[in-house]
């Protein structure tokens, strides 16, 4: 998917015969100074959204077979390699996309630039997005599904609807829990409808990234490290960790403010299920 986007950017760059945009970003005049500030802070939220994998990092680590080497060692290597590779691709997509489209660079490089050639390349990229999101959606939702279903089983242990299973004969006999089937279907339907009603791609991604980045990616890991390693309070290491946490909190707040400003601006021309 990312390689297709990169190829498309390179083709557009070659067609333009030069580099568009500037080192300082979108020009004042195309947007107001305040709009540029909001967009810049919103961009931090878009970047922070890429750290959402931290939500399932422990879940993945828990499925790794015991040593040798240890789960943490394997996960550390996998994380370093995957983050390095995705960072290179994302940076190339961002830089090449801006060089190709300049101030008119869209939030979604696959749908927002006004041309659809070569169509086969865009179709492959969009198919890759579907495959990626179907799998990612399942992985990211599993902790929430498990939490709700465990809570419901404790709350209504005698309910056959919640804890019972129905046998469905197909090629083989499958056991289906009715609560699980209806709850998960309702959740997927609700999230799909909400996403269709709020088609502000960059703004929503930035806002969600701002909400999840500091508490889940920075604050909790820092506090767990302090407790596990018994870092003395007011030591140099403790102060540096707290400064890191506060700095990331400031970035999250700024990103949330920029994303909310963007959503407010988009709502002025918004028509449900049309824009």
mmCIF file of C-alpha atoms in Angstrom:
data_model
loop_
_atom_site.group_PDB
_atom_site.id
_atom_site.type_symbol
_atom_site.label_atom_id
_atom_site.label_comp_id
_atom_site.label_asym_id
_atom_site.label_seq_id
_atom_site.Cartn_x
_atom_site.Cartn_y
_atom_site.Cartn_z
ATOM 1 C CA UNK A 1 0.000 0.000 0.000
ATOM 2 C CA UNK A 2 2.673 2.508 1.044
ATOM 3 C CA UNK A 3 4.878 1.515 -1.877
ATOM 4 C CA UNK A 4 1.979 2.202 -4.249
ATOM 5 C CA UNK A 5 1.438 5.626 -2.711
ATOM 6 C CA UNK A 6 5.163 6.336 -3.041
ATOM 7 C CA UNK A 7 5.134 5.255 -6.690
ATOM 8 C CA UNK A 8 2.188 7.537 -7.338
ATOM 9 C CA UNK A 9 3.984 10.473 -5.690
ATOM 10 C CA UNK A 10 7.100 9.866 -7.780
ATOM 11 C CA UNK A 11 5.014 9.754 -10.979
ATOM 12 C CA UNK A 12 3.288 13.016 -10.064
ATOM 13 C CA UNK A 13 6.632 14.597 -9.195
ATOM 14 C CA UNK A 14 8.025 13.589 -12.584
ATOM 15 C CA UNK A 15 4.932 14.938 -14.359
ATOM 16 C CA UNK A 16 5.313 18.302 -12.611
ATOM 17 C CA UNK A 17 8.920 18.567 -13.726
ATOM 18 C CA UNK A 18 10.007 19.961 -10.368
ATOM 19 C CA UNK A 19 9.470 20.155 -6.629
ATOM 20 C CA UNK A 20 6.402 21.940 -5.276
ATOM 21 C CA UNK A 21 5.935 23.432 -1.822
ATOM 22 C CA UNK A 22 8.542 24.950 0.477
ATOM 23 C CA UNK A 23 10.589 24.042 3.535
ATOM 24 C CA UNK A 24 8.272 26.106 5.760
ATOM 25 C CA UNK A 25 5.159 24.226 4.670
ATOM 26 C CA UNK A 26 1.913 25.630 3.346
ATOM 27 C CA UNK A 27 2.148 29.311 2.432
ATOM 28 C CA UNK A 28 0.478 32.126 4.371
ATOM 29 C CA UNK A 29 -2.263 33.396 2.084
ATOM 30 C CA UNK A 30 -3.397 29.929 1.133
ATOM 31 C CA UNK A 31 -4.358 29.712 4.805
ATOM 32 C CA UNK A 32 -4.354 32.285 7.599
ATOM 33 C CA UNK A 33 -1.539 32.292 10.188
ATOM 34 C CA UNK A 34 -3.942 30.867 12.791
ATOM 35 C CA UNK A 35 -5.072 28.108 10.453
ATOM 36 C CA UNK A 36 -1.438 27.187 9.834
ATOM 37 C CA UNK A 37 -0.854 26.924 13.586
ATOM 38 C CA UNK A 38 -3.910 24.684 14.015
ATOM 39 C CA UNK A 39 -2.900 22.488 11.077
ATOM 40 C CA UNK A 40 0.628 22.164 12.424
ATOM 41 C CA UNK A 41 -0.600 21.045 15.847
ATOM 42 C CA UNK A 42 -3.121 18.712 14.229
ATOM 43 C CA UNK A 43 -0.240 17.118 12.315
ATOM 44 C CA UNK A 44 1.293 16.134 15.658
ATOM 45 C CA UNK A 45 -1.899 14.211 16.370
ATOM 46 C CA UNK A 46 -1.708 12.470 12.993
ATOM 47 C CA UNK A 47 1.848 11.405 13.798
ATOM 48 C CA UNK A 48 0.851 10.327 17.319
ATOM 49 C CA UNK A 49 -1.877 8.105 15.847
ATOM 50 C CA UNK A 50 0.885 5.919 14.390
ATOM 51 C CA UNK A 51 1.818 4.963 17.976
ATOM 52 C CA UNK A 52 -1.566 3.312 18.542
ATOM 53 C CA UNK A 53 0.103 -0.088 18.171
ATOM 54 C CA UNK A 54 1.172 0.294 21.809
ATOM 55 C CA UNK A 55 -2.412 -0.642 22.754
ATOM 56 C CA UNK A 56 -1.845 -4.224 21.625
ATOM 57 C CA UNK A 57 1.906 -4.509 22.158
ATOM 58 C CA UNK A 58 1.536 -6.485 25.409
ATOM 59 C CA UNK A 59 -1.201 -8.660 23.891
ATOM 60 C CA UNK A 60 1.128 -9.637 21.050
ATOM 61 C CA UNK A 61 4.070 -10.179 23.401
ATOM 62 C CA UNK A 62 1.932 -12.505 25.518
ATOM 63 C CA UNK A 63 1.473 -14.852 22.537
ATOM 64 C CA UNK A 64 5.219 -15.255 21.917
ATOM 65 C CA UNK A 65 6.671 -18.582 22.957
ATOM 66 C CA UNK A 66 8.835 -18.676 26.084
ATOM 67 C CA UNK A 67 12.653 -18.249 25.922
ATOM 68 C CA UNK A 68 15.163 -18.604 24.504
ATOM 69 C CA UNK A 69 15.246 -15.738 23.798
ATOM 70 C CA UNK A 70 12.845 -14.048 26.211
ATOM 71 C CA UNK A 71 9.549 -12.557 25.052
ATOM 72 C CA UNK A 72 10.725 -9.041 25.872
ATOM 73 C CA UNK A 73 13.920 -9.493 23.833
ATOM 74 C CA UNK A 74 12.018 -10.774 20.804
ATOM 75 C CA UNK A 75 9.428 -8.014 21.118
ATOM 76 C CA UNK A 76 12.080 -5.325 21.480
ATOM 77 C CA UNK A 77 13.789 -6.433 18.284
ATOM 78 C CA UNK A 78 10.502 -6.715 16.406
ATOM 79 C CA UNK A 79 9.394 -3.285 17.615
ATOM 80 C CA UNK A 80 12.667 -1.607 16.641
ATOM 81 C CA UNK A 81 12.644 -3.114 13.150
ATOM 82 C CA UNK A 82 8.946 -2.488 12.478
ATOM 83 C CA UNK A 83 9.007 1.094 13.775
ATOM 84 C CA UNK A 84 12.156 1.870 11.762
ATOM 85 C CA UNK A 85 10.674 0.470 8.541
ATOM 86 C CA UNK A 86 7.282 2.158 8.931
ATOM 87 C CA UNK A 87 8.935 5.462 9.876
ATOM 88 C CA UNK A 88 11.002 5.403 6.677
ATOM 89 C CA UNK A 89 7.925 4.690 4.549
ATOM 90 C CA UNK A 90 5.728 7.272 6.290
ATOM 91 C CA UNK A 91 8.412 9.962 6.041
ATOM 92 C CA UNK A 92 8.946 9.208 2.358
ATOM 93 C CA UNK A 93 5.186 9.308 1.676
ATOM 94 C CA UNK A 94 4.833 12.616 3.522
ATOM 95 C CA UNK A 95 7.872 14.294 1.968
ATOM 96 C CA UNK A 96 7.328 12.979 -1.562
ATOM 97 C CA UNK A 97 3.606 13.725 -1.372
ATOM 98 C CA UNK A 98 4.261 17.345 -0.414
ATOM 99 C CA UNK A 99 6.983 17.645 -3.061
ATOM 100 C CA UNK A 100 4.541 16.335 -5.684
ATOM 101 C CA UNK A 101 1.429 18.330 -4.740
ATOM 102 C CA UNK A 102 2.776 21.300 -2.783
ATOM 103 C CA UNK A 103 0.246 23.391 -0.857
ATOM 104 C CA UNK A 104 -2.569 21.444 -2.561
ATOM 105 C CA UNK A 105 -1.428 18.143 -1.001
ATOM 106 C CA UNK A 106 -4.574 16.297 0.208
ATOM 107 C CA UNK A 107 -5.011 14.503 3.496
ATOM 108 C CA UNK A 108 -5.672 11.235 1.663
ATOM 109 C CA UNK A 109 -3.177 10.779 -1.162
ATOM 110 C CA UNK A 110 -5.257 7.993 -2.722
ATOM 111 C CA UNK A 111 -8.502 9.909 -3.170
ATOM 112 C CA UNK A 112 -7.894 13.627 -2.837
ATOM 113 C CA UNK A 113 -5.662 14.699 -5.703
ATOM 114 C CA UNK A 114 -8.151 14.838 -8.587
ATOM 115 C CA UNK A 115 -6.687 12.253 -10.987
ATOM 116 C CA UNK A 116 -6.954 8.486 -11.072
ATOM 117 C CA UNK A 117 -4.226 7.280 -13.395
ATOM 118 C CA UNK A 118 -2.705 4.771 -13.410
ATOM 119 C CA UNK A 119 -6.004 3.335 -12.158
ATOM 120 C CA UNK A 120 -4.597 -0.162 -11.616
ATOM 121 C CA UNK A 121 -2.016 1.178 -9.168
ATOM 122 C CA UNK A 122 -4.679 3.013 -7.155
ATOM 123 C CA UNK A 123 -6.924 -0.067 -7.178
ATOM 124 C CA UNK A 124 -4.087 -2.198 -5.792
ATOM 125 C CA UNK A 125 -3.390 0.403 -3.089
ATOM 126 C CA UNK A 126 -7.060 0.594 -2.076
ATOM 127 C CA UNK A 127 -7.324 -3.205 -2.000
ATOM 128 C CA UNK A 128 -4.248 -3.286 0.241
ATOM 129 C CA UNK A 129 -5.921 -0.771 2.568
ATOM 130 C CA UNK A 130 -9.016 -2.978 2.847
ATOM 131 C CA UNK A 131 -6.924 -6.071 3.644
ATOM 132 C CA UNK A 132 -4.845 -4.136 6.168
ATOM 133 C CA UNK A 133 -7.810 -2.548 7.948
ATOM 134 C CA UNK A 134 -9.892 -5.732 8.128
ATOM 135 C CA UNK A 135 -7.064 -7.505 9.930
ATOM 136 C CA UNK A 136 -6.082 -4.511 12.059
ATOM 137 C CA UNK A 137 -9.699 -3.891 13.103
ATOM 138 C CA UNK A 138 -10.001 -7.445 14.377
ATOM 139 C CA UNK A 139 -6.737 -7.283 16.318
ATOM 140 C CA UNK A 140 -7.394 -3.883 17.886
ATOM 141 C CA UNK A 141 -10.969 -4.727 18.890
ATOM 142 C CA UNK A 142 -10.201 -8.048 20.578
ATOM 143 C CA UNK A 143 -9.245 -6.538 23.988
ATOM 144 C CA UNK A 144 -12.498 -4.534 24.041
ATOM 145 C CA UNK A 145 -14.566 -7.528 22.959
ATOM 146 C CA UNK A 146 -12.962 -9.706 25.632
ATOM 147 C CA UNK A 147 -13.509 -7.076 28.338
ATOM 148 C CA UNK A 148 -17.216 -6.593 27.582
ATOM 149 C CA UNK A 149 -17.920 -10.317 27.239
ATOM 150 C CA UNK A 150 -16.087 -11.138 30.469
ATOM 151 C CA UNK A 151 -17.985 -8.394 32.302
ATOM 152 C CA UNK A 152 -21.332 -9.610 30.930
ATOM 153 C CA UNK A 153 -20.574 -13.212 31.941
ATOM 154 C CA UNK A 154 -19.848 -12.095 35.520
ATOM 155 C CA UNK A 155 -22.893 -9.819 35.605
ATOM 156 C CA UNK A 156 -25.378 -12.411 34.269
ATOM 157 C CA UNK A 157 -23.796 -15.851 34.864
ATOM 158 C CA UNK A 158 -27.155 -17.662 34.715
ATOM 159 C CA UNK A 159 -28.257 -16.159 31.394
ATOM 160 C CA UNK A 160 -28.186 -18.664 28.548
ATOM 161 C CA UNK A 161 -28.158 -15.737 26.105
ATOM 162 C CA UNK A 162 -24.886 -14.449 27.573
ATOM 163 C CA UNK A 163 -23.075 -17.673 28.469
ATOM 164 C CA UNK A 164 -24.842 -20.357 26.418
ATOM 165 C CA UNK A 165 -23.892 -21.572 22.951
ATOM 166 C CA UNK A 166 -25.990 -22.610 19.961
ATOM 167 C CA UNK A 167 -24.793 -25.348 17.624
ATOM 168 C CA UNK A 168 -24.869 -24.399 13.946
ATOM 169 C CA UNK A 169 -24.454 -27.389 11.584
ATOM 170 C CA UNK A 170 -22.566 -26.494 8.407
ATOM 171 C CA UNK A 171 -19.675 -28.481 6.938
ATOM 172 C CA UNK A 172 -18.942 -29.150 10.580
ATOM 173 C CA UNK A 173 -20.755 -28.194 13.770
ATOM 174 C CA UNK A 174 -19.926 -24.696 15.013
ATOM 175 C CA UNK A 175 -20.843 -23.339 18.432
ATOM 176 C CA UNK A 176 -22.061 -19.729 18.428
ATOM 177 C CA UNK A 177 -22.594 -17.547 21.482
ATOM 178 C CA UNK A 178 -25.598 -15.304 20.770
ATOM 179 C CA UNK A 179 -24.467 -12.443 22.991
ATOM 180 C CA UNK A 180 -21.044 -12.411 21.349
ATOM 181 C CA UNK A 181 -22.575 -12.458 17.870
ATOM 182 C CA UNK A 182 -25.102 -9.664 18.494
ATOM 183 C CA UNK A 183 -22.772 -7.454 20.571
ATOM 184 C CA UNK A 184 -19.905 -7.613 18.093
ATOM 185 C CA UNK A 185 -22.215 -7.065 15.125
ATOM 186 C CA UNK A 186 -23.805 -4.044 16.824
ATOM 187 C CA UNK A 187 -20.389 -2.604 17.694
ATOM 188 C CA UNK A 188 -19.041 -2.948 14.148
ATOM 189 C CA UNK A 189 -22.245 -1.473 12.706
ATOM 190 C CA UNK A 190 -22.168 1.483 15.106
ATOM 191 C CA UNK A 191 -18.512 2.294 14.450
ATOM 192 C CA UNK A 192 -19.069 2.041 10.689
ATOM 193 C CA UNK A 193 -22.024 4.448 10.799
ATOM 194 C CA UNK A 194 -20.108 6.918 12.975
ATOM 195 C CA UNK A 195 -17.120 6.825 10.619
ATOM 196 C CA UNK A 196 -19.430 7.490 7.661
ATOM 197 C CA UNK A 197 -20.995 10.435 9.478
ATOM 198 C CA UNK A 198 -17.602 11.970 10.341
ATOM 199 C CA UNK A 199 -15.540 11.867 7.135
ATOM 200 C CA UNK A 200 -12.921 14.336 8.409
ATOM 201 C CA UNK A 201 -9.960 12.054 7.843
ATOM 202 C CA UNK A 202 -7.037 14.141 9.096
ATOM 203 C CA UNK A 203 -8.989 15.849 11.877
ATOM 204 C CA UNK A 204 -10.439 12.651 13.346
ATOM 205 C CA UNK A 205 -7.138 10.770 13.052
ATOM 206 C CA UNK A 206 -5.357 13.669 14.767
ATOM 207 C CA UNK A 207 -7.928 13.824 17.566
ATOM 208 C CA UNK A 208 -7.841 10.077 18.220
ATOM 209 C CA UNK A 209 -4.057 10.131 18.118
ATOM 210 C CA UNK A 210 -3.981 12.976 20.636
ATOM 211 C CA UNK A 211 -6.362 11.142 22.989
ATOM 212 C CA UNK A 212 -4.458 7.874 22.980
ATOM 213 C CA UNK A 213 -0.849 8.968 22.626
ATOM 214 C CA UNK A 214 0.059 10.407 26.032
ATOM 215 C CA UNK A 215 -1.807 8.132 28.466
ATOM 216 C CA UNK A 216 -1.216 4.819 26.684
ATOM 217 C CA UNK A 217 2.112 5.329 24.921
ATOM 218 C CA UNK A 218 3.937 7.600 27.374
ATOM 219 C CA UNK A 219 2.384 8.005 30.838
ATOM 220 C CA UNK A 220 1.606 4.383 31.757
ATOM 221 C CA UNK A 221 4.867 2.925 30.357
ATOM 222 C CA UNK A 222 6.894 5.609 32.166
ATOM 223 C CA UNK A 223 5.109 5.026 35.462
ATOM 224 C CA UNK A 224 5.424 1.248 35.135
ATOM 225 C CA UNK A 225 9.139 1.593 34.433
ATOM 226 C CA UNK A 226 9.587 3.854 37.474
ATOM 227 C CA UNK A 227 7.823 1.342 39.725
ATOM 228 C CA UNK A 228 9.508 -1.750 38.267
ATOM 229 C CA UNK A 229 13.031 -0.306 38.355
ATOM 230 C CA UNK A 230 12.358 1.523 41.647
ATOM 231 C CA UNK A 231 13.704 4.791 40.261
ATOM 232 C CA UNK A 232 14.313 7.170 43.214
ATOM 233 C CA UNK A 233 12.049 10.195 43.273
ATOM 234 C CA UNK A 234 13.770 13.447 42.237
ATOM 235 C CA UNK A 235 16.768 11.550 40.873
ATOM 236 C CA UNK A 236 18.135 12.668 37.490
ATOM 237 C CA UNK A 237 16.516 9.722 35.727
ATOM 238 C CA UNK A 238 13.162 10.328 37.435
ATOM 239 C CA UNK A 239 13.194 14.034 36.530
ATOM 240 C CA UNK A 240 14.075 13.277 32.890
ATOM 241 C CA UNK A 241 11.266 10.728 32.627
ATOM 242 C CA UNK A 242 8.748 13.170 34.113
ATOM 243 C CA UNK A 243 9.916 15.926 31.754
ATOM 244 C CA UNK A 244 9.459 13.536 28.832
ATOM 245 C CA UNK A 245 5.952 12.702 30.038
ATOM 246 C CA UNK A 246 5.000 16.369 30.504
ATOM 247 C CA UNK A 247 6.410 17.283 27.087
ATOM 248 C CA UNK A 248 4.357 14.563 25.405
ATOM 249 C CA UNK A 249 1.283 15.695 27.359
ATOM 250 C CA UNK A 250 1.755 19.208 25.968
ATOM 251 C CA UNK A 251 2.023 17.775 22.443
ATOM 252 C CA UNK A 252 -1.179 15.751 22.955
ATOM 253 C CA UNK A 253 -3.095 18.789 24.222
ATOM 254 C CA UNK A 254 -1.891 20.928 21.309
ATOM 255 C CA UNK A 255 -2.778 18.184 18.821
ATOM 256 C CA UNK A 256 -6.255 17.794 20.326
ATOM 257 C CA UNK A 257 -6.841 21.562 20.123
ATOM 258 C CA UNK A 258 -5.715 21.678 16.487
ATOM 259 C CA UNK A 259 -7.893 18.702 15.552
ATOM 260 C CA UNK A 260 -10.962 20.177 17.268
ATOM 261 C CA UNK A 261 -10.385 23.456 15.410
ATOM 262 C CA UNK A 262 -10.193 21.503 12.148
ATOM 263 C CA UNK A 263 -13.397 19.580 12.894
ATOM 264 C CA UNK A 264 -15.174 22.832 13.772
ATOM 265 C CA UNK A 265 -14.087 24.321 10.447
ATOM 266 C CA UNK A 266 -15.187 21.222 8.508
ATOM 267 C CA UNK A 267 -18.616 21.194 10.162
ATOM 268 C CA UNK A 268 -19.423 24.527 8.489
ATOM 269 C CA UNK A 269 -19.639 22.807 5.096
ATOM 270 C CA UNK A 270 -20.572 19.334 6.315
ATOM 271 C CA UNK A 271 -23.510 17.339 4.940
ATOM 272 C CA UNK A 272 -24.105 13.895 6.517
ATOM 273 C CA UNK A 273 -23.162 10.959 4.264
ATOM 274 C CA UNK A 274 -22.346 13.369 1.394
ATOM 275 C CA UNK A 275 -19.117 15.220 2.194
#
